Amino acid sequence: FPDIDYAPALGGIAKNHLIGNHLAVEAICSTMRQAGVLCSHRTALDYALWDLLGRETGKPVYELLGGPVRDRIRIYRYNKPKRDELANEDAWRALGRKLAQDPGAAMKTDSWLNFQRLSGKNAWEDGVSEGGGRMPTEENMAFNEMVFRCLREGGGDKLDLIHGGHGQCSAEGAIATCKRLEKYDLLWMEEPVAPTSSMDEMARVARATTVPIATGENLQGLEDFTRLIDKRAASVLNLPPPNVGGLTEARKIAALAEIRGMQIAPHFFSYGPLCWVAMANLCMAAPNVLILEANSLRESSNGPKKLTENLFFKEPIKIDGYYFVPSRKPGLGYEYDEKFVVSRKQLA
């Protein structure tokens, strides 16, 4: 979320619509969008309004979004061996075996990034495509294939695998990598090319492979996701909690995706716990949710990094293995530690 210094400016715009009308969530957020309020700002306001609505009606937010369609939410995390074992096939197999022992196990790893971390390795060809991405070297693609082959050998069919990405590749590089990974039955390949540069390139990758393509962490609000859905540039949408336009826009994105046979898998890495519990409420109510990411926090430079150890709420977020059962308390489900919140220069 934005620096706390922006709060007075946001409050100045919002107060005329909130006073005496704070439960009109749809009208308020529509007005904020039409007024050009930054997506991150209206997202923060929207989460607060839904939380307030739940507290005043005595219901969890997911009940107000249509009621639960599941009794728990499946989650996944990033994982990889130790840095000095990244090139070790047995280390990847052992990781797969270990994770597969837990029901519902799923993991993500960015093997392009992992390959770059190997000292002295040339990860990319010299050429740069129009979309700004790069062509991975043959050795880079071979490393990617090794990683997912070994994870599959170790985890068998008890572990779901996700290839992370950060828009590094050209479309040609992404397609070439995906072709080598199709036989390992990935849950998805995430953001192989940058959608903010060209959704058309992302759509080209999606059409060229049987590996489902996911993207969304760098998009903002209903408008961006509508374009993505219309182009069928991905089949899994990674909604970005701080920039999705709040639950008001997120549920509309989920509905549009459902009509097109697409799934929702909200992104979560280095955000705050409020973002996560908001997305968890959406996941309880949206039929086409696949899974929810549950990675590290950004609460402070020296504070807890685990979602389950956050300081933002008075009580811990409890995750059981690869599943999360949301609170049945009103609103978003958790009480804020106001002393901690006001001590922050940034609200993450």
PDB file of N, CA and C in Angstrom, residues 46-108:
ATOM      1  N   ASP A  46     -11.164   0.223  -0.515  1.00  0.00           N
ATOM      2  CA  ASP A  46     -12.164  -0.818  -0.744  1.00  0.00           C
ATOM      3  C   ASP A  46     -12.062  -1.928   0.298  1.00  0.00           C
ATOM      4  N   TYR A  47     -10.847  -2.358   0.611  1.00  0.00           N
ATOM      5  CA  TYR A  47     -10.689  -3.382   1.647  1.00  0.00           C
ATOM      6  C   TYR A  47     -11.267  -2.895   2.974  1.00  0.00           C
ATOM      7  N   ALA A  48     -11.004  -1.631   3.299  1.00  0.00           N
ATOM      8  CA  ALA A  48     -11.512  -1.076   4.553  1.00  0.00           C
ATOM      9  C   ALA A  48     -13.040  -1.047   4.567  1.00  0.00           C
ATOM     10  N   LEU A  49     -13.640  -0.690   3.437  1.00  0.00           N
ATOM     11  CA  LEU A  49     -15.103  -0.611   3.369  1.00  0.00           C
ATOM     12  C   LEU A  49     -15.749  -1.987   3.498  1.00  0.00           C
ATOM     13  N   TRP A  50     -15.169  -2.990   2.841  1.00  0.00           N
ATOM     14  CA  TRP A  50     -15.717  -4.344   2.965  1.00  0.00           C
ATOM     15  C   TRP A  50     -15.561  -4.861   4.394  1.00  0.00           C
ATOM     16  N   ASP A  51     -14.436  -4.566   5.011  1.00  0.00           N
ATOM     17  CA  ASP A  51     -14.227  -4.980   6.399  1.00  0.00           C
ATOM     18  C   ASP A  51     -15.266  -4.323   7.303  1.00  0.00           C
ATOM     19  N   LEU A  52     -15.510  -3.032   7.094  1.00  0.00           N
ATOM     20  CA  LEU A  52     -16.499  -2.301   7.885  1.00  0.00           C
ATOM     21  C   LEU A  52     -17.901  -2.847   7.647  1.00  0.00           C
ATOM     22  N   LEU A  53     -18.217  -3.146   6.402  1.00  0.00           N
ATOM     23  CA  LEU A  53     -19.531  -3.703   6.080  1.00  0.00           C
ATOM     24  C   LEU A  53     -19.738  -5.037   6.794  1.00  0.00           C
ATOM     25  N   GLY A  54     -18.711  -5.873   6.792  1.00  0.00           N
ATOM     26  CA  GLY A  54     -18.815  -7.152   7.484  1.00  0.00           C
ATOM     27  C   GLY A  54     -18.993  -6.993   8.981  1.00  0.00           C
ATOM     28  N   ARG A  55     -18.264  -6.057   9.558  1.00  0.00           N
ATOM     29  CA  ARG A  55     -18.362  -5.843  10.999  1.00  0.00           C
ATOM     30  C   ARG A  55     -19.741  -5.302  11.388  1.00  0.00           C
ATOM     31  N   GLU A  56     -20.298  -4.421  10.570  1.00  0.00           N
ATOM     32  CA  GLU A  56     -21.604  -3.835  10.903  1.00  0.00           C
ATOM     33  C   GLU A  56     -22.756  -4.818  10.690  1.00  0.00           C
ATOM     34  N   THR A  57     -22.566  -5.775   9.787  1.00  0.00           N
ATOM     35  CA  THR A  57     -23.610  -6.783   9.555  1.00  0.00           C
ATOM     36  C   THR A  57     -23.358  -8.058  10.344  1.00  0.00           C
ATOM     37  N   GLY A  58     -22.179  -8.152  10.976  1.00  0.00           N
ATOM     38  CA  GLY A  58     -21.853  -9.328  11.770  1.00  0.00           C
ATOM     39  C   GLY A  58     -21.512 -10.557  10.947  1.00  0.00           C
ATOM     40  N   LYS A  59     -21.046 -10.350   9.703  1.00  0.00           N
ATOM     41  CA  LYS A  59     -20.768 -11.487   8.824  1.00  0.00           C
ATOM     42  C   LYS A  59     -19.350 -11.415   8.253  1.00  0.00           C
ATOM     43  N   PRO A  60     -18.750 -12.584   7.995  1.00  0.00           N
ATOM     44  CA  PRO A  60     -17.478 -12.575   7.263  1.00  0.00           C
ATOM     45  C   PRO A  60     -17.682 -11.987   5.873  1.00  0.00           C
ATOM     46  N   VAL A  61     -16.673 -11.333   5.347  1.00  0.00           N
ATOM     47  CA  VAL A  61     -16.794 -10.717   4.028  1.00  0.00           C
ATOM     48  C   VAL A  61     -17.141 -11.748   2.964  1.00  0.00           C
ATOM     49  N   TYR A  62     -16.593 -12.962   3.063  1.00  0.00           N
ATOM     50  CA  TYR A  62     -16.882 -13.947   2.013  1.00  0.00           C
ATOM     51  C   TYR A  62     -18.356 -14.322   1.957  1.00  0.00           C
ATOM     52  N   GLU A  63     -19.078 -14.183   3.069  1.00  0.00           N
ATOM     53  CA  GLU A  63     -20.521 -14.417   3.017  1.00  0.00           C
ATOM     54  C   GLU A  63     -21.222 -13.287   2.269  1.00  0.00           C
ATOM     55  N   LEU A  64     -20.722 -12.076   2.397  1.00  0.00           N
ATOM     56  CA  LEU A  64     -21.295 -10.937   1.682  1.00  0.00           C
ATOM     57  C   LEU A  64     -20.971 -10.987   0.193  1.00  0.00           C
ATOM     58  N   LEU A  65     -19.914 -11.703  -0.166  1.00  0.00           N
ATOM     59  CA  LEU A  65     -19.537 -11.846  -1.580  1.00  0.00           C
ATOM     60  C   LEU A  65     -20.298 -12.970  -2.275  1.00  0.00           C
ATOM     61  N   GLY A  66     -21.228 -13.593  -1.565  1.00  0.00           N
ATOM     62  CA  GLY A  66     -22.028 -14.654  -2.172  1.00  0.00           C
ATOM     63  C   GLY A  66     -22.037 -15.943  -1.397  1.00  0.00           C
ATOM     64  N   GLY A  67     -21.231 -16.007  -0.346  1.00  0.00           N
ATOM     65  CA  GLY A  67     -21.193 -17.207   0.476  1.00  0.00           C
ATOM     66  C   GLY A  67     -20.096 -18.162   0.052  1.00  0.00           C
ATOM     67  N   PRO A  68     -19.707 -19.069   0.952  1.00  0.00           N
ATOM     68  CA  PRO A  68     -18.589 -19.968   0.661  1.00  0.00           C
ATOM     69  C   PRO A  68     -18.933 -21.010  -0.397  1.00  0.00           C
ATOM     70  N   VAL A  69     -17.991 -21.246  -1.297  1.00  0.00           N
ATOM     71  CA  VAL A  69     -18.121 -22.323  -2.282  1.00  0.00           C
ATOM     72  C   VAL A  69     -17.149 -23.453  -1.956  1.00  0.00           C
ATOM     73  N   ARG A  70     -16.375 -23.291  -0.895  1.00  0.00           N
ATOM     74  CA  ARG A  70     -15.431 -24.314  -0.427  1.00  0.00           C
ATOM     75  C   ARG A  70     -15.252 -24.135   1.078  1.00  0.00           C
ATOM     76  N   ASP A  71     -14.737 -25.154   1.735  1.00  0.00           N
ATOM     77  CA  ASP A  71     -14.560 -25.047   3.186  1.00  0.00           C
ATOM     78  C   ASP A  71     -13.129 -24.721   3.585  1.00  0.00           C
ATOM     79  N   ARG A  72     -12.211 -24.718   2.611  1.00  0.00           N
ATOM     80  CA  ARG A  72     -10.827 -24.345   2.875  1.00  0.00           C
ATOM     81  C   ARG A  72     -10.179 -23.939   1.558  1.00  0.00           C
ATOM     82  N   ILE A  73      -9.038 -23.276   1.657  1.00  0.00           N
ATOM     83  CA  ILE A  73      -8.340 -22.760   0.477  1.00  0.00           C
ATOM     84  C   ILE A  73      -6.979 -23.433   0.383  1.00  0.00           C
ATOM     85  N   ARG A  74      -6.674 -23.949  -0.780  1.00  0.00           N
ATOM     86  CA  ARG A  74      -5.351 -24.544  -0.990  1.00  0.00           C
ATOM     87  C   ARG A  74      -4.329 -23.433  -1.240  1.00  0.00           C
ATOM     88  N   ILE A  75      -3.124 -23.597  -0.692  1.00  0.00           N
ATOM     89  CA  ILE A  75      -2.088 -22.572  -0.839  1.00  0.00           C
ATOM     90  C   ILE A  75      -0.806 -23.190  -1.394  1.00  0.00           C
ATOM     91  N   TYR A  76       0.099 -22.338  -1.858  1.00  0.00           N
ATOM     92  CA  TYR A  76       1.414 -22.799  -2.302  1.00  0.00           C
ATOM     93  C   TYR A  76       2.458 -21.748  -1.948  1.00  0.00           C
ATOM     94  N   ARG A  77       3.726 -22.160  -2.017  1.00  0.00           N
ATOM     95  CA  ARG A  77       4.841 -21.259  -1.703  1.00  0.00           C
ATOM     96  C   ARG A  77       5.978 -21.464  -2.699  1.00  0.00           C
ATOM     97  N   TYR A  78       6.892 -20.501  -2.742  1.00  0.00           N
ATOM     98  CA  TYR A  78       8.155 -20.667  -3.464  1.00  0.00           C
ATOM     99  C   TYR A  78       9.022 -21.675  -2.723  1.00  0.00           C
ATOM    100  N   ASN A  79       9.857 -22.408  -3.480  1.00  0.00           N
ATOM    101  CA  ASN A  79      10.788 -23.323  -2.845  1.00  0.00           C
ATOM    102  C   ASN A  79      11.930 -23.637  -3.794  1.00  0.00           C
ATOM    103  N   LYS A  80      13.043 -24.031  -3.238  1.00  0.00           N
ATOM    104  CA  LYS A  80      14.216 -24.449  -4.013  1.00  0.00           C
ATOM    105  C   LYS A  80      15.247 -25.006  -3.044  1.00  0.00           C
ATOM    106  N   PRO A  81      16.224 -25.784  -3.518  1.00  0.00           N
ATOM    107  CA  PRO A  81      17.306 -26.232  -2.642  1.00  0.00           C
ATOM    108  C   PRO A  81      18.195 -25.055  -2.237  1.00  0.00           C
ATOM    109  N   LYS A  82      19.164 -25.332  -1.378  1.00  0.00           N
ATOM    110  CA  LYS A  82      20.137 -24.307  -1.010  1.00  0.00           C
ATOM    111  C   LYS A  82      20.901 -23.847  -2.249  1.00  0.00           C
ATOM    112  N   ARG A  83      21.414 -22.626  -2.179  1.00  0.00           N
ATOM    113  CA  ARG A  83      22.069 -22.027  -3.343  1.00  0.00           C
ATOM    114  C   ARG A  83      23.186 -22.898  -3.909  1.00  0.00           C
ATOM    115  N   ASP A  84      23.982 -23.515  -3.036  1.00  0.00           N
ATOM    116  CA  ASP A  84      25.096 -24.322  -3.525  1.00  0.00           C
ATOM    117  C   ASP A  84      24.656 -25.689  -4.033  1.00  0.00           C
ATOM    118  N   GLU A  85      23.343 -25.957  -3.993  1.00  0.00           N
ATOM    119  CA  GLU A  85      22.817 -27.229  -4.491  1.00  0.00           C
ATOM    120  C   GLU A  85      21.891 -27.051  -5.693  1.00  0.00           C
ATOM    121  N   LEU A  86      21.838 -25.839  -6.239  1.00  0.00           N
ATOM    122  CA  LEU A  86      20.907 -25.573  -7.336  1.00  0.00           C
ATOM    123  C   LEU A  86      21.184 -26.425  -8.567  1.00  0.00           C
ATOM    124  N   ALA A  87      22.428 -26.821  -8.779  1.00  0.00           N
ATOM    125  CA  ALA A  87      22.774 -27.633  -9.951  1.00  0.00           C
ATOM    126  C   ALA A  87      22.757 -29.125  -9.651  1.00  0.00           C
ATOM    127  N   ASN A  88      22.368 -29.493  -8.443  1.00  0.00           N
ATOM    128  CA  ASN A  88      22.410 -30.885  -7.992  1.00  0.00           C
ATOM    129  C   ASN A  88      21.060 -31.567  -8.234  1.00  0.00           C
ATOM    130  N   GLU A  89      21.031 -32.532  -9.139  1.00  0.00           N
ATOM    131  CA  GLU A  89      19.778 -33.218  -9.458  1.00  0.00           C
ATOM    132  C   GLU A  89      19.183 -33.901  -8.235  1.00  0.00           C
ATOM    133  N   ASP A  90      20.019 -34.533  -7.431  1.00  0.00           N
ATOM    134  CA  ASP A  90      19.516 -35.242  -6.252  1.00  0.00           C
ATOM    135  C   ASP A  90      18.868 -34.286  -5.252  1.00  0.00           C
ATOM    136  N   ALA A  91      19.375 -33.058  -5.179  1.00  0.00           N
ATOM    137  CA  ALA A  91      18.786 -32.075  -4.262  1.00  0.00           C
ATOM    138  C   ALA A  91      17.368 -31.716  -4.693  1.00  0.00           C
ATOM    139  N   TRP A  92      17.151 -31.575  -5.989  1.00  0.00           N
ATOM    140  CA  TRP A  92      15.809 -31.277  -6.497  1.00  0.00           C
ATOM    141  C   TRP A  92      14.878 -32.472  -6.295  1.00  0.00           C
ATOM    142  N   ARG A  93      15.379 -33.689  -6.510  1.00  0.00           N
ATOM    143  CA  ARG A  93      14.553 -34.880  -6.270  1.00  0.00           C
ATOM    144  C   ARG A  93      14.176 -34.983  -4.795  1.00  0.00           C
ATOM    145  N   ALA A  94      15.150 -34.744  -3.927  1.00  0.00           N
ATOM    146  CA  ALA A  94      14.891 -34.823  -2.486  1.00  0.00           C
ATOM    147  C   ALA A  94      13.855 -33.790  -2.054  1.00  0.00           C
ATOM    148  N   LEU A  95      13.926 -32.595  -2.631  1.00  0.00           N
ATOM    149  CA  LEU A  95      12.940 -31.561  -2.322  1.00  0.00           C
ATOM    150  C   LEU A  95      11.550 -32.014  -2.746  1.00  0.00           C
ATOM    151  N   GLY A  96      11.442 -32.567  -3.948  1.00  0.00           N
ATOM    152  CA  GLY A  96      10.159 -33.070  -4.417  1.00  0.00           C
ATOM    153  C   GLY A  96       9.605 -34.151  -3.509  1.00  0.00           C
ATOM    154  N   ARG A  97      10.458 -35.080  -3.088  1.00  0.00           N
ATOM    155  CA  ARG A  97      10.032 -36.160  -2.197  1.00  0.00           C
ATOM    156  C   ARG A  97       9.538 -35.619  -0.866  1.00  0.00           C
ATOM    157  N   LYS A  98      10.276 -34.673  -0.316  1.00  0.00           N
ATOM    158  CA  LYS A  98       9.917 -34.103   0.982  1.00  0.00           C
ATOM    159  C   LYS A  98       8.578 -33.381   0.926  1.00  0.00           C
ATOM    160  N   LEU A  99       8.395 -32.537  -0.071  1.00  0.00           N
ATOM    161  CA  LEU A  99       7.157 -31.762  -0.164  1.00  0.00           C
ATOM    162  C   LEU A  99       5.952 -32.656  -0.411  1.00  0.00           C
ATOM    163  N   ALA A 100       6.134 -33.712  -1.194  1.00  0.00           N
ATOM    164  CA  ALA A 100       5.020 -34.586  -1.570  1.00  0.00           C
ATOM    165  C   ALA A 100       4.456 -35.367  -0.397  1.00  0.00           C
ATOM    166  N   GLN A 101       5.127 -35.338   0.736  1.00  0.00           N
ATOM    167  CA  GLN A 101       4.625 -36.057   1.907  1.00  0.00           C
ATOM    168  C   GLN A 101       3.391 -35.390   2.502  1.00  0.00           C
ATOM    169  N   ASP A 102       3.206 -34.100   2.230  1.00  0.00           N
ATOM    170  CA  ASP A 102       2.056 -33.373   2.774  1.00  0.00           C
ATOM    171  C   ASP A 102       0.913 -33.346   1.767  1.00  0.00           C
ATOM    172  N   PRO A 103      -0.316 -33.618   2.199  1.00  0.00           N
ATOM    173  CA  PRO A 103      -1.460 -33.571   1.286  1.00  0.00           C
ATOM    174  C   PRO A 103      -1.617 -32.197   0.639  1.00  0.00           C
ATOM    175  N   GLY A 104      -1.897 -32.198  -0.651  1.00  0.00           N
ATOM    176  CA  GLY A 104      -2.149 -30.946  -1.361  1.00  0.00           C
ATOM    177  C   GLY A 104      -0.917 -30.145  -1.695  1.00  0.00           C
ATOM    178  N   ALA A 105       0.266 -30.747  -1.600  1.00  0.00           N
ATOM    179  CA  ALA A 105       1.517 -30.006  -1.776  1.00  0.00           C
ATOM    180  C   ALA A 105       1.617 -29.364  -3.155  1.00  0.00           C
ATOM    181  N   ALA A 106       2.095 -28.126  -3.178  1.00  0.00           N
ATOM    182  CA  ALA A 106       2.323 -27.390  -4.427  1.00  0.00           C
ATOM    183  C   ALA A 106       3.461 -26.411  -4.188  1.00  0.00           C
ATOM    184  N   MET A 107       4.321 -26.231  -5.187  1.00  0.00           N
ATOM    185  CA  MET A 107       5.457 -25.321  -5.044  1.00  0.00           C
ATOM    186  C   MET A 107       5.724 -24.590  -6.344  1.00  0.00           C
ATOM    187  N   LYS A 108       6.371 -23.430  -6.213  1.00  0.00           N
ATOM    188  CA  LYS A 108       6.786 -22.639  -7.370  1.00  0.00           C
ATOM    189  C   LYS A 108       8.273 -22.371  -7.278  1.00  0.00           C
TER     190      LYS A 108
END
